[in-house]
Short mmCIF file of C-alpha atoms (C1' of nucleotides) in Angstrom, two decimals:
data_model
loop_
_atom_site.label_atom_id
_atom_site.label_comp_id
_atom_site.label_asym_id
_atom_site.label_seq_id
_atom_site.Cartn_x
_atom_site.Cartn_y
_atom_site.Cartn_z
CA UNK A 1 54.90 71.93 -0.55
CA UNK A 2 51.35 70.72 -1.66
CA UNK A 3 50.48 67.60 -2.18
CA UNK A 4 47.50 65.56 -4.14
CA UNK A 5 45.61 62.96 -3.65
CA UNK A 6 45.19 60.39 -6.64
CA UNK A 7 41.60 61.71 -7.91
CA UNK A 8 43.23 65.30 -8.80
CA UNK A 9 46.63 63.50 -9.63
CA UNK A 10 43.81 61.24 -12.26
CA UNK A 11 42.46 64.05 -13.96
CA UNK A 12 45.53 66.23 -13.85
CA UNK A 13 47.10 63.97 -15.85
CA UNK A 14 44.40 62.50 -17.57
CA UNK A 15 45.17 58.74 -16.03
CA UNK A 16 42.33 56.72 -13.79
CA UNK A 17 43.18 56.08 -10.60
CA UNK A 18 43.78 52.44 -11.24
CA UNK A 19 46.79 53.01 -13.55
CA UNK A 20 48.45 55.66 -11.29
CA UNK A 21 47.88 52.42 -8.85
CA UNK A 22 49.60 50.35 -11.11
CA UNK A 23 52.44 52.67 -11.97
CA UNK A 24 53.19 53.18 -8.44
CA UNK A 25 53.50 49.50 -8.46
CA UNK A 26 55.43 48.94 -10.87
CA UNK A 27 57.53 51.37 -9.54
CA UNK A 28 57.49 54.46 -11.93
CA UNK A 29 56.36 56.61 -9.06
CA UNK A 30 56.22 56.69 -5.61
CA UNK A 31 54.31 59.31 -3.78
CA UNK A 32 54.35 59.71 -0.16
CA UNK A 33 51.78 58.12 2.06
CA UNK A 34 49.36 59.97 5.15
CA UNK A 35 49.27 58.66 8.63
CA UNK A 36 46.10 56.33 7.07
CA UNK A 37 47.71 55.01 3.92
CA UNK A 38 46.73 57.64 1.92
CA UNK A 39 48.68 58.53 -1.26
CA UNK A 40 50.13 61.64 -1.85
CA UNK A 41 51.57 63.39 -4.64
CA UNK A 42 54.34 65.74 -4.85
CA UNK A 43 54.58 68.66 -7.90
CA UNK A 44 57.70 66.71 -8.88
CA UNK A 45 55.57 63.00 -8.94
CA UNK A 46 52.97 65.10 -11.33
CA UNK A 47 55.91 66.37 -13.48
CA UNK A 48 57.04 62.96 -13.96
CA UNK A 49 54.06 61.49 -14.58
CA UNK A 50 53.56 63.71 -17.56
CA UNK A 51 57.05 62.96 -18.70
CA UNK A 52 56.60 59.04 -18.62
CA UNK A 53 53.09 59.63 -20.49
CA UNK A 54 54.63 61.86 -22.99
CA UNK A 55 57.42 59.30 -23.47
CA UNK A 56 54.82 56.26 -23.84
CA UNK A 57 52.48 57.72 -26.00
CA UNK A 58 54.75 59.41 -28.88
CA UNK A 59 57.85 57.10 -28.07
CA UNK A 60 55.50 54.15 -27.63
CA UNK A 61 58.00 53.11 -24.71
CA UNK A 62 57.07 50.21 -22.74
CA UNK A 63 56.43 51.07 -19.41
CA UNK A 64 59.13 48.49 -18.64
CA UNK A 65 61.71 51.01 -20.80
CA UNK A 66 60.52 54.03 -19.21
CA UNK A 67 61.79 52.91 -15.68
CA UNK A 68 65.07 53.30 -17.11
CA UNK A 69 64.35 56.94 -18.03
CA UNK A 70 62.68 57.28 -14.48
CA UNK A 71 66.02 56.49 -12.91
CA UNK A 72 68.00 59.01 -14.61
CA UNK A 73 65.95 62.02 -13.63
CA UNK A 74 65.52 60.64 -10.58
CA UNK A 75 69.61 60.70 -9.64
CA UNK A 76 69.38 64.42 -11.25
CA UNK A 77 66.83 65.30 -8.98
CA UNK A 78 69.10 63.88 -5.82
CA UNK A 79 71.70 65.24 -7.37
CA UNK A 80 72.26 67.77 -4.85
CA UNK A 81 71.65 65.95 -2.11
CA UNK A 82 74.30 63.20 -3.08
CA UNK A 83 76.63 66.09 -3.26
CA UNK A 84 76.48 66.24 0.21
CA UNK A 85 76.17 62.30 0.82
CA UNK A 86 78.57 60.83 -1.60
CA UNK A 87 81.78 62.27 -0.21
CA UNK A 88 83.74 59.79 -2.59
CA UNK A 89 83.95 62.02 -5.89
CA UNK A 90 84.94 59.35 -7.86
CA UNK A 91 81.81 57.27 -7.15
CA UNK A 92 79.67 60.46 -8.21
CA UNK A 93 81.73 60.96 -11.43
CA UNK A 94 81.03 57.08 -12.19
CA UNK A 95 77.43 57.58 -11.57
CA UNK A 96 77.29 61.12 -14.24
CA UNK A 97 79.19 59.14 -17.15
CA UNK A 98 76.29 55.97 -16.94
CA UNK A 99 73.79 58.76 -17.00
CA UNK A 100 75.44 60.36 -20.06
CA UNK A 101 75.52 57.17 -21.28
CA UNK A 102 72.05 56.67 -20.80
CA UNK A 103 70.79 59.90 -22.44
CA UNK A 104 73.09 59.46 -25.10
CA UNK A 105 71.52 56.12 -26.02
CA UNK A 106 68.11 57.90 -25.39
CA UNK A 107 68.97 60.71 -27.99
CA UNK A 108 70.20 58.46 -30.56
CA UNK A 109 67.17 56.00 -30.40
CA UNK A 110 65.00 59.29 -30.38
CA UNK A 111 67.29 60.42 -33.52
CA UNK A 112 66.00 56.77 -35.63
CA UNK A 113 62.87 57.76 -34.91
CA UNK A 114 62.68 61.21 -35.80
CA UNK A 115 64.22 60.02 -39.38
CA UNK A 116 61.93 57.16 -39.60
CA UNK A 117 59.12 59.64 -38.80
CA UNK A 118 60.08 61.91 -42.16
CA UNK A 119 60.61 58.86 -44.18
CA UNK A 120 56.76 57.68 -43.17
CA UNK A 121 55.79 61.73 -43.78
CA UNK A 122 57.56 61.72 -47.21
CA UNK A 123 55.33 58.57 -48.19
CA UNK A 124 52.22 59.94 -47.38
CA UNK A 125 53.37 63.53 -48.93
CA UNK A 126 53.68 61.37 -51.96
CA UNK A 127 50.50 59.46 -52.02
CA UNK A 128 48.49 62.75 -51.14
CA UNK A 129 50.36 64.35 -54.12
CA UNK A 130 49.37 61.36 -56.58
CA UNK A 131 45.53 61.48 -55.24
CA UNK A 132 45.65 65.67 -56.30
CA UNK A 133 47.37 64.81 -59.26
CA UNK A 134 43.82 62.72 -59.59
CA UNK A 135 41.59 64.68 -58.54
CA UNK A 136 42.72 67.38 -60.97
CA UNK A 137 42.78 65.14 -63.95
CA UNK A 138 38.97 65.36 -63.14
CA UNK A 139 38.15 68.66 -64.01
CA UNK B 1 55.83 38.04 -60.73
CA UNK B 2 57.13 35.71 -58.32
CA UNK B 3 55.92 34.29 -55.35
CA UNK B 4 57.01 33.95 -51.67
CA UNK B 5 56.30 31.23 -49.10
CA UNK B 6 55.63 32.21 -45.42
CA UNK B 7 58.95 31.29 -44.37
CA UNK B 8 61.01 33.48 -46.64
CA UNK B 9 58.67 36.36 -45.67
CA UNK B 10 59.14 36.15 -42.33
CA UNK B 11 63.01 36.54 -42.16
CA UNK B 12 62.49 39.27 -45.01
CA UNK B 13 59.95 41.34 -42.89
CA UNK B 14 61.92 40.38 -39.56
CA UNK B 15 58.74 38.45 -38.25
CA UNK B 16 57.69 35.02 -36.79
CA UNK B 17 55.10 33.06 -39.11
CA UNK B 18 52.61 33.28 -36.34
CA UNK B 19 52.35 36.96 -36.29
CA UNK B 20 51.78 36.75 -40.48
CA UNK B 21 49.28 33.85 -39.94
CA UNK B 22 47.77 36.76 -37.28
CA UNK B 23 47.99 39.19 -39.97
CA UNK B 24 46.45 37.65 -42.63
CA UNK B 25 43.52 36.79 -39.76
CA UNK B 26 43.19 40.52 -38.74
CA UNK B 27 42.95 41.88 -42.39
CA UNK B 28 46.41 43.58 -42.71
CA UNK B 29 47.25 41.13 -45.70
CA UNK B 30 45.52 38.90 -47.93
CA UNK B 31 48.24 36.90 -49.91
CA UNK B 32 47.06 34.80 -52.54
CA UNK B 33 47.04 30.56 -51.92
CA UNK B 34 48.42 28.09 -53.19
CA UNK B 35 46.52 25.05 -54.68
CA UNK B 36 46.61 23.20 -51.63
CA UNK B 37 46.31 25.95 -49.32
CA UNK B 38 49.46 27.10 -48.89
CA UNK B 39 50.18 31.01 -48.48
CA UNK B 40 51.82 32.86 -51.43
CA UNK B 41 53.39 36.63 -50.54
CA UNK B 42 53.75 38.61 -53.52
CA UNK B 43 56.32 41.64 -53.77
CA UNK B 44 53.93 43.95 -53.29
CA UNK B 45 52.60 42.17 -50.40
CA UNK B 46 55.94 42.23 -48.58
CA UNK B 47 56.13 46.19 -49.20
CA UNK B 48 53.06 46.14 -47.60
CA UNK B 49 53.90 44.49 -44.71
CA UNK B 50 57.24 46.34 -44.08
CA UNK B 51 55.25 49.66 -44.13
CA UNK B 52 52.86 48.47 -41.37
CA UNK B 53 55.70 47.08 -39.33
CA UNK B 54 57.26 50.50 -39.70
CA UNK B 55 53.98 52.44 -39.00
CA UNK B 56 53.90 49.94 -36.15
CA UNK B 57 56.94 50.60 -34.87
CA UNK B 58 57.97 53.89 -35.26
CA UNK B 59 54.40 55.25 -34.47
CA UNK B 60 52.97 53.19 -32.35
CA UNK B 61 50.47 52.65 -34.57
CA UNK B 62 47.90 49.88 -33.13
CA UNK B 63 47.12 47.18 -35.90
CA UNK B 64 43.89 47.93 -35.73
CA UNK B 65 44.56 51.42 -36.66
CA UNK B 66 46.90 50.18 -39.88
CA UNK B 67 43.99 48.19 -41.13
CA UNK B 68 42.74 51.97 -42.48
CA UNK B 69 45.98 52.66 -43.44
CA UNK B 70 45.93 49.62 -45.29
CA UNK B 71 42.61 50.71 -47.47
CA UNK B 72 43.88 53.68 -48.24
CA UNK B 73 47.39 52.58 -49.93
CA UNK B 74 45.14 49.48 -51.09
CA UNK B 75 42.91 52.05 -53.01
CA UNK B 76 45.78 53.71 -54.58
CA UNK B 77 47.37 50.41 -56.03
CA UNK B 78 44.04 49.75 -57.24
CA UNK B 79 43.56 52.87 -58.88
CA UNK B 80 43.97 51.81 -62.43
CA UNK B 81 41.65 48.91 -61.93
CA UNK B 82 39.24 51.01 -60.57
CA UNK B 83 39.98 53.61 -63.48
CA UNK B 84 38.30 51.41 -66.00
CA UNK B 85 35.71 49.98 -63.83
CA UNK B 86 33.96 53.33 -62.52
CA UNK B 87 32.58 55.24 -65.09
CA UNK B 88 30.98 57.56 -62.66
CA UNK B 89 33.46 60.00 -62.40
CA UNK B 90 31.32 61.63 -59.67
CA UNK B 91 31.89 58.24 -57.29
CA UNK B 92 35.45 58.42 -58.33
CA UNK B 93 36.23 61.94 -57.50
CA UNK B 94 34.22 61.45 -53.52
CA UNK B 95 36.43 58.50 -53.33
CA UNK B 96 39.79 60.45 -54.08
CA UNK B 97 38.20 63.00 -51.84
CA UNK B 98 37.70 60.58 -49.22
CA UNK B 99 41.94 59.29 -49.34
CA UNK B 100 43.12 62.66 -49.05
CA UNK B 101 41.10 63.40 -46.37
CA UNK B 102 42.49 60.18 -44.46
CA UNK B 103 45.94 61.30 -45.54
CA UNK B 104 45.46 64.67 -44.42
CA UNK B 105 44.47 63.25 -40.93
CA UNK B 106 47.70 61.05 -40.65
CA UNK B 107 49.90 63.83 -41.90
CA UNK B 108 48.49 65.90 -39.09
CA UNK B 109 49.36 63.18 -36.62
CA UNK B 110 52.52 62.40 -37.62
CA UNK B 111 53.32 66.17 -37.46
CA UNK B 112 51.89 66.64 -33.69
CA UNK B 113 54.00 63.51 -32.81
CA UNK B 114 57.16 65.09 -34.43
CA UNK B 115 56.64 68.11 -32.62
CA UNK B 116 55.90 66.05 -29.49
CA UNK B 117 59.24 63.72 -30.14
CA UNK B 118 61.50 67.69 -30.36
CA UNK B 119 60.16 68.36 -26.80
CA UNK B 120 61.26 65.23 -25.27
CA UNK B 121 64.36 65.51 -27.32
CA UNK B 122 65.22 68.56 -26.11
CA UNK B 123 64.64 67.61 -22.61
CA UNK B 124 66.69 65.15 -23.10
CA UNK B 125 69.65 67.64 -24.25
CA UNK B 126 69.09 69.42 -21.41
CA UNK B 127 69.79 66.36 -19.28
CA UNK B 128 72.66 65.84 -20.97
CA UNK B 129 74.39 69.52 -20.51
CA UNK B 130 73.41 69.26 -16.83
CA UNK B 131 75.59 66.43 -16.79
CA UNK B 132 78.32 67.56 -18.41
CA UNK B 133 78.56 70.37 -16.57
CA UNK B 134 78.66 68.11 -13.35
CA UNK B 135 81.11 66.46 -14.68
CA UNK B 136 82.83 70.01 -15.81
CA UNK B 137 83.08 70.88 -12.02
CA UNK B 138 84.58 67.39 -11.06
CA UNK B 139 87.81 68.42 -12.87
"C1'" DC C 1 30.42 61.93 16.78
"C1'" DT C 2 27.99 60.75 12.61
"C1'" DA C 3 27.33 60.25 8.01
"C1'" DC C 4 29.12 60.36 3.66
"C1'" DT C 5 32.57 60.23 0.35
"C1'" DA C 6 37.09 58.99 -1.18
"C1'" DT C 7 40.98 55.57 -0.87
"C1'" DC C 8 43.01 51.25 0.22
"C1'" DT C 9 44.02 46.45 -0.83
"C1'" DC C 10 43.05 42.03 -2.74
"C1'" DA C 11 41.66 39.47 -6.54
"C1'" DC C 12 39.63 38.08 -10.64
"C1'" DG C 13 38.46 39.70 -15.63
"C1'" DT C 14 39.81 41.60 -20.26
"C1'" DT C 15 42.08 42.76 -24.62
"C1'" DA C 16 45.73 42.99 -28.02
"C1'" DA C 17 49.35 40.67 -29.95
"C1'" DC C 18 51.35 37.17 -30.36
"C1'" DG C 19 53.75 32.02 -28.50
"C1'" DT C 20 53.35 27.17 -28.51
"C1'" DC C 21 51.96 22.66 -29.23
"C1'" DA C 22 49.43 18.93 -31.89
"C1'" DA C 23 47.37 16.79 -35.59
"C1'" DT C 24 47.05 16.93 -40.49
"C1'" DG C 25 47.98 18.26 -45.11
"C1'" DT C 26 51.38 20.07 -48.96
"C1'" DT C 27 55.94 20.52 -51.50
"C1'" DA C 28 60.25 19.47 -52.92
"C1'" DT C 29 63.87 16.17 -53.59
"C1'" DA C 30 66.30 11.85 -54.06
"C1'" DT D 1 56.94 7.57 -55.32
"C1'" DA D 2 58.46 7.78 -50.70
"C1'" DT D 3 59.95 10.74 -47.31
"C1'" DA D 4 61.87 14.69 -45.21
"C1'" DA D 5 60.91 19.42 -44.70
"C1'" DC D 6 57.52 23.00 -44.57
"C1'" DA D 7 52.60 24.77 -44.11
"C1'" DT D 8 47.87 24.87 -42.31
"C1'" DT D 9 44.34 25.03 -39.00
"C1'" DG D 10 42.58 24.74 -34.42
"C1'" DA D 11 43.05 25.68 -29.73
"C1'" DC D 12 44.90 26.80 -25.51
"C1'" DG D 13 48.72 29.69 -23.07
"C1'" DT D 14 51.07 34.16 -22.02
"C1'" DT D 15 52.25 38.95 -21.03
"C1'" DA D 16 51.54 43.85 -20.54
"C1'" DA D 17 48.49 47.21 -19.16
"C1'" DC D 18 45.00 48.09 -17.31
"C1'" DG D 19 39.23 47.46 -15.88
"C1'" DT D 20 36.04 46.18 -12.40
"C1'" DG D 21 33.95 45.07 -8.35
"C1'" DA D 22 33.98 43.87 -3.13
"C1'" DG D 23 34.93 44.74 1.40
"C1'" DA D 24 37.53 47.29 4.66
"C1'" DT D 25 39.65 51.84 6.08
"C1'" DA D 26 40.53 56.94 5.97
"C1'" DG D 27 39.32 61.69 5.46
"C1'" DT D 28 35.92 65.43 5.97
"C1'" DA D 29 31.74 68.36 6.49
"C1'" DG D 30 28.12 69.34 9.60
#
DNA sequence: CTACTATCTCACGTTAACGTCAATGTTATA
DNA sequence: TATAACATTGACGTTAACGTGAGATAGTAG
């Protein structure tokens, strides 16, 4: 498995190094260390990253929300490996129904916004519409 | 056409009176005053404001970016005005030319974020079957 | 091993978007 | 017209999300 060190992690994901600094501690990722003190990133720390930026930019999440969201893919991830660990099934089935309650909260807030979205579209289709409307009155 | 204090705006629009006092200070609105001073909201004002706060909200919008939102919807409610006031046509039709541009921009925006918002959305759905189907195998 | 470059950890600075007094002035009501 | 209930203008405080050095270490190419 490969692993990066924060300048290639920066432009990779088109962060500086100071905010991958900061998200680490604030705890929306935590890469591995060297022997020195290094940092090192995984594939699946890179992945994430993108996923948190994609979620802050065009959900405009707070970076406080979106370690929420980095829990829940973070127990999928394990998911496996709890299989093994958590011998108590009932304890595991507790843990998939908060997920799904998660994501389900996730997909409706995401569901608002998507309708809000074509309500704010619909405007501007309309004010665009009265400026042709204009603009042909001029010839 | 009647007239709104600051108070009765802010529980309409769902904001404090500082943040319409910050408003007003930024450029976003510019309600008329009273003799003494004191703020006056008019309707149009308020549909104003709720537009921002939506554009603020739902698209992350800075409120530096809404302040050329602002022009542009300002233009078109003062199109009339400006009807009988420019005789150029010539000036009229660049400035027409001008809001559709603006509008074509934002369109474009809001479409790329749409498109952005059905990726994460379907991630999310993904997330969600994954789950389920954990929770299939636990039965 | 050396020299050079990249990274690390403080720690203080910055900006947007308000919050929170305090002192003063304005409106509405009895 | 007095007085309670709002409003207004400073002006300083706050929080999130980083920016910007400084000084000390770690990694790497020759």
């Amino acid at each position: 498995m490969t692993l990066y060190k924060i300048d290639e992690v920066a432009t990779a994901c088109n962060l500086t190094k100071r905010t991958l600094r900061y998200y680490e501690e604030i705890g929306l990722v935590s890469p591995q260390r060297s022997e020195g003190g290094t940092r090192l990133y995984s594939q699946t720390d890179i992945d994430r990253l993108k996923k948190i930026i994609n979620a802050r930019d065009v959900l405009g999440f707070s970076l406080q929300e979106l370690q929420h969201y980095v829990k829940v893919t973070e127990m999928l991830n394990d998911q496996r490996e709890q299989y093994r660990n958590t011998t108590d099934e009932e304890e595991r089935r507790q843990q998939l129904i908060e997920m799904n309650k998660t994501l389900d909260q996730q997909l409706h807030m995401v569901d608002e916004k998507l309708s809000r979205i074509y309500a704010f579209k619909a405007d501007a289709e309309l004010l665009r519409q009265r400026i042709q409307e204009g603009l042909a009155k001029l010839n």
